[in-house]
Amino acid sequence: MAIKKIIAANWKENPGTAKEAEALFSAVMRAAASVPSVRVVVCPPSVFIGSVGNLMRTQAGRISANFALGAQDVFWEDEGAFTGGVGPRILRGLGVRYAIIGHSERRRFFGETDEMVERKARAAREGGIVPIVCVGEPHEVRRKGIAAAKRFLAVQLRKGLKGIADPDRRGKGKELIVAYEPVWAIGSGNNDRPADAAVIAAFIKTMVPGAKVLYGGSVNEGNVREYTQSDEIDGALVGGASLKADAFKKIIHTI
Ligand code: PEP
């Protein structure tokens, strides 16, 4: 069955132990296995990627079709004197297929710039990892309206995807995902109006032809369908609700 929508679970710096990460994933796995039309991308903290990946693998050693492993970040170098760096090659070796890049928390707490996002996205793509590049405007911009938000996002997209926005340069058919995450909606319980998110997703698609667009920002089991029923929105990036097995299972089934 064709995969229709993508749900990416951003666990952030949670949970606290590998055992808890395995338990969370195991609970979700049973729910997702019966919904093959949804691709569930699980992005644990990097130190737990190996153990979650082992649970994802079938007895044949392959990751079952509706699951994929994701990382929450990727460095642009594969190897060398880059303390703390984890590049595409290391991640690929663990079975990672997707990497979140430029999340607003990385921009805020780790000083990531659009230029760094661009280097990471390019390296990920060259290393065989699908970038999930996050963009989103702060509240003071959105307060001025959708047109102001589009102007803000256009700068982030132009700079952050400079080397790969054009399908000819990134290679036709190569997957690229943009996550539209208005900063004010993340973790606030104040999700964007689905109709507005769809307008912005359509705008992102005009700027980045061929990209899939996810919406992220306080998605839960009660509102996910309002986003995913739009043709413009290809799925959701879910933070808080992905840590609650029951809520996340409902998200997968609701779609
Ligand atoms: C996120 O951090 O990517 C996110 C969307 O978080 P939340 O779902 O908690 O708003």
mmCIF file of C-alpha atoms and ligand atoms in Angstrom:
data_model
loop_
_atom_site.group_PDB
_atom_site.id
_atom_site.type_symbol
_atom_site.label_atom_id
_atom_site.label_comp_id
_atom_site.label_asym_id
_atom_site.label_seq_id
_atom_site.Cartn_x
_atom_site.Cartn_y
_atom_site.Cartn_z
ATOM 1 C CA MET A 1 0.000 0.000 0.000
ATOM 2 C CA ALA A 2 1.276 3.472 -0.861
ATOM 3 C CA ILE A 3 2.403 5.592 2.071
ATOM 4 C CA LYS A 4 0.081 8.601 2.166
ATOM 5 C CA LYS A 5 1.043 10.638 5.213
ATOM 6 C CA ILE A 6 4.133 10.991 7.379
ATOM 7 C CA ILE A 7 4.039 11.335 11.140
ATOM 8 C CA ALA A 8 7.409 12.211 12.647
ATOM 9 C CA ALA A 9 7.850 11.820 16.385
ATOM 10 C CA ASN A 10 10.345 14.269 17.849
ATOM 11 C CA TRP A 11 11.166 12.888 21.285
ATOM 12 C CA LYS A 12 13.578 15.782 22.009
ATOM 13 C CA GLU A 13 15.649 15.076 25.180
ATOM 14 C CA ASN A 14 13.274 12.328 26.327
ATOM 15 C CA PRO A 15 12.962 9.791 27.852
ATOM 16 C CA GLY A 16 15.745 9.503 30.419
ATOM 17 C CA THR A 17 16.858 5.913 29.834
ATOM 18 C CA ALA A 18 17.233 3.445 26.973
ATOM 19 C CA LYS A 19 14.803 1.105 28.723
ATOM 20 C CA GLU A 20 12.087 3.772 28.748
ATOM 21 C CA ALA A 21 12.811 4.595 25.100
ATOM 22 C CA GLU A 22 12.395 0.932 24.187
ATOM 23 C CA ALA A 23 9.156 0.671 26.166
ATOM 24 C CA LEU A 24 7.724 3.796 24.504
ATOM 25 C CA PHE A 25 8.617 2.574 21.056
ATOM 26 C CA SER A 26 7.272 -0.933 21.701
ATOM 27 C CA ALA A 27 3.897 0.484 22.744
ATOM 28 C CA VAL A 28 3.711 2.633 19.612
ATOM 29 C CA MET A 29 4.939 -0.131 17.325
ATOM 30 C CA ARG A 30 1.948 -2.340 17.970
ATOM 31 C CA ALA A 31 -0.380 0.509 17.014
ATOM 32 C CA ALA A 32 1.486 1.624 13.902
ATOM 33 C CA ALA A 33 1.978 -1.846 12.477
ATOM 34 C CA SER A 34 -1.741 -2.013 11.639
ATOM 35 C CA VAL A 35 -1.757 1.300 9.723
ATOM 36 C CA PRO A 36 0.521 0.687 6.747
ATOM 37 C CA SER A 37 -0.556 3.835 4.876
ATOM 38 C CA VAL A 38 1.157 6.077 7.447
ATOM 39 C CA ARG A 39 4.946 6.321 7.666
ATOM 40 C CA VAL A 40 5.993 6.762 11.254
ATOM 41 C CA VAL A 41 9.424 8.373 11.612
ATOM 42 C CA VAL A 42 10.696 7.993 15.156
ATOM 43 C CA CYS A 43 13.413 10.457 16.198
ATOM 44 C CA PRO A 44 14.825 9.463 19.597
ATOM 45 C CA PRO A 45 17.815 11.132 21.279
ATOM 46 C CA SER A 46 20.867 10.039 19.273
ATOM 47 C CA VAL A 47 22.199 7.738 22.002
ATOM 48 C CA PHE A 48 18.990 5.679 21.857
ATOM 49 C CA ILE A 49 18.778 5.413 18.065
ATOM 50 C CA GLY A 50 20.584 2.055 18.058
ATOM 51 C CA SER A 51 18.302 0.374 20.564
ATOM 52 C CA VAL A 52 15.087 1.764 19.050
ATOM 53 C CA GLY A 53 16.364 0.723 15.615
ATOM 54 C CA ASN A 54 16.883 -2.833 16.836
ATOM 55 C CA LEU A 55 13.250 -2.992 17.910
ATOM 56 C CA MET A 56 12.150 -1.654 14.523
ATOM 57 C CA ARG A 57 13.900 -4.375 12.598
ATOM 58 C CA THR A 58 11.951 -7.401 11.499
ATOM 59 C CA GLN A 59 13.432 -10.835 11.952
ATOM 60 C CA ALA A 60 14.867 -10.468 8.437
ATOM 61 C CA GLY A 61 16.893 -7.515 9.735
ATOM 62 C CA ARG A 62 15.002 -4.914 7.728
ATOM 63 C CA ILE A 63 13.063 -2.022 9.146
ATOM 64 C CA SER A 64 9.386 -2.691 8.450
ATOM 65 C CA ALA A 65 7.934 -0.537 5.675
ATOM 66 C CA ASN A 66 5.804 1.866 7.665
ATOM 67 C CA PHE A 67 8.554 2.759 10.138
ATOM 68 C CA ALA A 68 11.698 4.768 9.696
ATOM 69 C CA LEU A 69 14.401 5.898 12.061
ATOM 70 C CA GLY A 70 15.103 9.584 12.330
ATOM 71 C CA ALA A 71 17.709 11.733 14.065
ATOM 72 C CA GLN A 72 17.007 15.093 15.709
ATOM 73 C CA ASP A 73 20.086 16.677 14.193
ATOM 74 C CA VAL A 74 22.992 15.854 11.904
ATOM 75 C CA PHE A 75 26.435 17.401 11.667
ATOM 76 C CA TRP A 76 27.808 18.230 8.215
ATOM 77 C CA GLU A 77 31.095 16.331 8.531
ATOM 78 C CA ASP A 78 31.259 12.551 8.394
ATOM 79 C CA GLU A 79 34.401 12.012 10.426
ATOM 80 C CA GLY A 80 37.235 13.893 12.121
ATOM 81 C CA ALA A 81 38.122 16.261 14.932
ATOM 82 C CA PHE A 82 34.590 17.560 15.553
ATOM 83 C CA THR A 83 33.873 16.916 19.225
ATOM 84 C CA GLY A 84 30.275 15.889 19.727
ATOM 85 C CA GLY A 85 29.616 15.707 16.006
ATOM 86 C CA VAL A 86 27.412 12.938 14.607
ATOM 87 C CA GLY A 87 27.387 13.041 10.828
ATOM 88 C CA PRO A 88 25.434 11.325 8.060
ATOM 89 C CA ARG A 89 27.770 8.343 7.841
ATOM 90 C CA ILE A 90 27.401 7.417 11.513
ATOM 91 C CA LEU A 91 23.645 7.860 11.313
ATOM 92 C CA ARG A 92 23.296 5.819 8.134
ATOM 93 C CA GLY A 93 25.242 3.034 9.830
ATOM 94 C CA LEU A 94 22.543 2.933 12.503
ATOM 95 C CA GLY A 95 19.792 2.712 9.882
ATOM 96 C CA VAL A 96 18.717 6.366 10.063
ATOM 97 C CA ARG A 97 16.783 7.588 6.995
ATOM 98 C CA TYR A 98 15.568 11.023 8.113
ATOM 99 C CA ALA A 99 17.082 13.880 10.102
ATOM 100 C CA ILE A 100 15.335 16.881 11.611
ATOM 101 C CA ILE A 101 17.438 19.954 10.824
ATOM 102 C CA GLY A 102 17.104 23.513 12.128
ATOM 103 C CA HIS A 103 14.425 22.862 14.731
ATOM 104 C CA SER A 104 13.607 26.138 16.499
ATOM 105 C CA GLU A 105 15.039 24.718 19.724
ATOM 106 C CA ARG A 106 18.358 24.032 17.950
ATOM 107 C CA ARG A 107 18.286 27.561 16.599
ATOM 108 C CA ARG A 108 17.489 29.006 20.035
ATOM 109 C CA PHE A 109 19.602 26.900 22.423
ATOM 110 C CA PHE A 110 22.440 25.786 20.140
ATOM 111 C CA GLY A 111 22.889 28.907 18.064
ATOM 112 C CA GLU A 112 22.064 27.352 14.704
ATOM 113 C CA THR A 113 21.850 29.753 11.805
ATOM 114 C CA ASP A 114 20.279 29.386 8.371
ATOM 115 C CA GLU A 115 23.799 28.909 6.992
ATOM 116 C CA MET A 116 24.404 25.968 9.350
ATOM 117 C CA VAL A 117 21.010 24.537 8.450
ATOM 118 C CA GLU A 118 21.965 24.691 4.798
ATOM 119 C CA ARG A 119 25.265 22.871 5.348
ATOM 120 C CA LYS A 120 23.548 20.196 7.384
ATOM 121 C CA ALA A 121 20.734 19.714 4.866
ATOM 122 C CA ARG A 122 23.199 19.429 1.995
ATOM 123 C CA ALA A 123 25.419 16.959 3.864
ATOM 124 C CA ALA A 124 22.435 14.872 4.923
ATOM 125 C CA ARG A 125 21.126 14.662 1.402
ATOM 126 C CA GLU A 126 24.548 13.783 -0.005
ATOM 127 C CA GLY A 127 24.921 11.159 2.704
ATOM 128 C CA GLY A 128 21.633 9.462 1.842
ATOM 129 C CA ILE A 129 19.517 10.945 4.625
ATOM 130 C CA VAL A 130 16.273 12.792 3.955
ATOM 131 C CA PRO A 131 16.392 16.246 5.574
ATOM 132 C CA ILE A 132 13.332 17.419 7.501
ATOM 133 C CA VAL A 133 14.163 21.120 7.509
ATOM 134 C CA CYS A 134 12.218 23.118 10.087
ATOM 135 C CA VAL A 135 11.094 26.668 9.439
ATOM 136 C CA GLY A 136 8.703 28.856 11.374
ATOM 137 C CA GLU A 137 8.038 32.436 12.305
ATOM 138 C CA PRO A 138 7.956 33.910 15.818
ATOM 139 C CA HIS A 139 4.765 35.354 17.238
ATOM 140 C CA GLU A 140 5.716 38.984 16.679
ATOM 141 C CA VAL A 141 5.876 38.257 12.962
ATOM 142 C CA ARG A 142 2.686 36.214 12.729
ATOM 143 C CA ARG A 143 0.809 38.907 14.627
ATOM 144 C CA LYS A 144 1.240 41.033 11.523
ATOM 145 C CA GLY A 145 -0.536 38.458 9.368
ATOM 146 C CA ILE A 146 0.060 35.616 6.937
ATOM 147 C CA ALA A 147 1.836 37.803 4.366
ATOM 148 C CA ALA A 148 4.431 38.795 6.990
ATOM 149 C CA ALA A 149 4.867 35.142 7.972
ATOM 150 C CA LYS A 150 5.429 34.217 4.316
ATOM 151 C CA ARG A 151 8.095 36.894 3.966
ATOM 152 C CA PHE A 152 9.882 35.579 7.069
ATOM 153 C CA LEU A 153 9.665 31.970 5.868
ATOM 154 C CA ALA A 154 10.866 32.897 2.394
ATOM 155 C CA VAL A 155 14.155 34.131 3.874
ATOM 156 C CA GLN A 156 14.599 30.986 5.988
ATOM 157 C CA LEU A 157 13.859 28.769 2.988
ATOM 158 C CA ARG A 158 16.046 30.687 0.580
ATOM 159 C CA LYS A 159 19.043 30.632 2.926
ATOM 160 C CA GLY A 160 18.474 27.251 4.552
ATOM 161 C CA LEU A 161 17.839 25.366 1.328
ATOM 162 C CA LYS A 162 20.059 27.335 -1.014
ATOM 163 C CA GLY A 163 21.964 24.310 -2.269
ATOM 164 C CA ILE A 164 19.049 21.906 -2.565
ATOM 165 C CA ALA A 165 15.737 23.697 -3.091
ATOM 166 C CA ASP A 166 15.901 23.242 -6.832
ATOM 167 C CA PRO A 167 14.866 19.661 -7.752
ATOM 168 C CA ASP A 168 17.425 19.591 -10.580
ATOM 169 C CA ARG A 169 20.231 20.296 -8.129
ATOM 170 C CA ARG A 170 19.014 17.964 -5.461
ATOM 171 C CA GLY A 171 18.319 15.193 -7.926
ATOM 172 C CA LYS A 172 14.858 14.544 -9.273
ATOM 173 C CA GLY A 173 12.846 12.203 -7.101
ATOM 174 C CA LYS A 174 15.041 12.777 -4.033
ATOM 175 C CA GLU A 175 12.852 13.247 -1.030
ATOM 176 C CA LEU A 176 12.995 16.569 0.787
ATOM 177 C CA ILE A 177 10.747 17.504 3.677
ATOM 178 C CA VAL A 178 10.057 20.932 5.118
ATOM 179 C CA ALA A 179 8.378 21.090 8.515
ATOM 180 C CA TYR A 180 6.363 24.247 9.008
ATOM 181 C CA GLU A 181 6.530 24.871 12.732
ATOM 182 C CA PRO A 182 5.378 28.321 13.844
ATOM 183 C CA VAL A 183 7.600 28.942 16.864
ATOM 184 C CA TRP A 184 4.707 30.226 18.988
ATOM 185 C CA ALA A 185 2.783 26.987 18.419
ATOM 186 C CA ILE A 186 5.513 24.606 19.601
ATOM 187 C CA GLY A 187 4.774 23.082 22.987
ATOM 188 C CA SER A 188 2.293 25.871 23.777
ATOM 189 C CA GLY A 189 -1.039 24.125 23.222
ATOM 190 C CA ASN A 190 -1.742 26.994 20.822
ATOM 191 C CA ASN A 191 -1.828 25.225 17.455
ATOM 192 C CA ASP A 192 -2.093 27.162 14.194
ATOM 193 C CA ARG A 193 -5.453 27.322 12.441
ATOM 194 C CA PRO A 194 -5.425 24.362 10.030
ATOM 195 C CA ALA A 195 -6.634 26.550 7.153
ATOM 196 C CA ASP A 196 -3.750 28.990 7.715
ATOM 197 C CA ALA A 197 -1.238 26.145 7.989
ATOM 198 C CA ALA A 198 -2.529 24.785 4.659
ATOM 199 C CA VAL A 199 -2.068 28.184 2.977
ATOM 200 C CA ILE A 200 1.497 28.349 4.268
ATOM 201 C CA ALA A 201 2.193 24.739 3.239
ATOM 202 C CA ALA A 202 1.058 25.614 -0.299
ATOM 203 C CA PHE A 203 3.358 28.647 -0.250
ATOM 204 C CA ILE A 204 6.310 26.493 0.870
ATOM 205 C CA LYS A 205 5.606 24.114 -2.006
ATOM 206 C CA THR A 206 5.790 26.949 -4.511
ATOM 207 C CA MET A 207 9.189 27.912 -3.078
ATOM 208 C CA VAL A 208 10.509 24.361 -2.807
ATOM 209 C CA PRO A 209 9.009 22.374 -5.683
ATOM 210 C CA GLY A 210 8.613 18.686 -4.996
ATOM 211 C CA ALA A 211 9.108 19.004 -1.234
ATOM 212 C CA LYS A 212 6.687 17.422 1.188
ATOM 213 C CA VAL A 213 5.437 19.710 3.947
ATOM 214 C CA LEU A 214 4.632 18.666 7.496
ATOM 215 C CA TYR A 215 2.876 20.835 10.039
ATOM 216 C CA GLY A 216 4.233 20.919 13.604
ATOM 217 C CA GLY A 217 3.107 22.816 16.681
ATOM 218 C CA SER A 218 0.852 21.389 19.398
ATOM 219 C CA VAL A 219 -0.511 18.586 17.228
ATOM 220 C CA ASN A 220 -2.503 16.070 19.237
ATOM 221 C CA GLU A 221 -4.994 13.275 18.725
ATOM 222 C CA GLY A 222 -7.860 15.783 18.701
ATOM 223 C CA ASN A 223 -6.572 18.090 15.967
ATOM 224 C CA VAL A 224 -4.252 16.002 13.751
ATOM 225 C CA ARG A 225 -6.905 15.173 11.170
ATOM 226 C CA GLU A 226 -7.678 18.817 10.552
ATOM 227 C CA TYR A 227 -4.130 19.134 9.229
ATOM 228 C CA THR A 228 -3.625 15.835 7.485
ATOM 229 C CA GLN A 229 -6.913 15.958 5.583
ATOM 230 C CA SER A 230 -5.499 18.874 3.606
ATOM 231 C CA ASP A 231 -3.837 17.903 0.313
ATOM 232 C CA GLU A 232 -1.180 20.547 0.957
ATOM 233 C CA ILE A 233 -0.059 19.045 4.262
ATOM 234 C CA ASP A 234 1.746 15.725 3.964
ATOM 235 C CA GLY A 235 1.814 14.906 7.645
ATOM 236 C CA ALA A 236 2.827 16.175 11.044
ATOM 237 C CA LEU A 237 5.885 16.638 13.215
ATOM 238 C CA VAL A 238 4.781 15.825 16.730
ATOM 239 C CA GLY A 239 6.647 16.700 19.925
ATOM 240 C CA GLY A 240 4.851 16.407 23.272
ATOM 241 C CA ALA A 241 2.100 14.048 22.125
ATOM 242 C CA SER A 242 4.652 11.594 20.703
ATOM 243 C CA LEU A 243 5.844 10.868 24.255
ATOM 244 C CA LYS A 244 2.453 9.633 25.354
ATOM 245 C CA ALA A 245 1.980 6.217 23.801
ATOM 246 C CA ASP A 246 -1.823 6.360 23.947
ATOM 247 C CA ALA A 247 -2.060 9.820 22.410
ATOM 248 C CA PHE A 248 0.441 8.942 19.693
ATOM 249 C CA LYS A 249 -1.354 5.704 18.856
ATOM 250 C CA LYS A 250 -4.590 7.687 18.467
ATOM 251 C CA ILE A 251 -2.793 10.155 16.193
ATOM 252 C CA ILE A 252 -1.690 7.331 13.918
ATOM 253 C CA HIS A 253 -5.141 5.747 13.850
ATOM 254 C CA THR A 254 -7.040 9.021 13.454
ATOM 255 C CA ILE A 255 -5.294 9.749 10.168
HETATM 256 C C1 PEP B 1 8.235 20.087 17.947
HETATM 257 O O1 PEP B 1 8.987 20.372 18.858
HETATM 258 O O2 PEP B 1 8.678 19.802 16.831
HETATM 259 C C2 PEP B 1 6.796 20.116 18.198
HETATM 260 C C3 PEP B 1 5.992 20.175 17.188
HETATM 261 O O3 PEP B 1 6.423 20.083 19.522
HETATM 262 P P1 PEP B 1 4.919 20.022 20.089
HETATM 263 O O4 PEP B 1 4.180 18.985 19.285
HETATM 264 O O5 PEP B 1 5.079 19.631 21.518
HETATM 265 O O6 PEP B 1 4.340 21.369 19.918
#
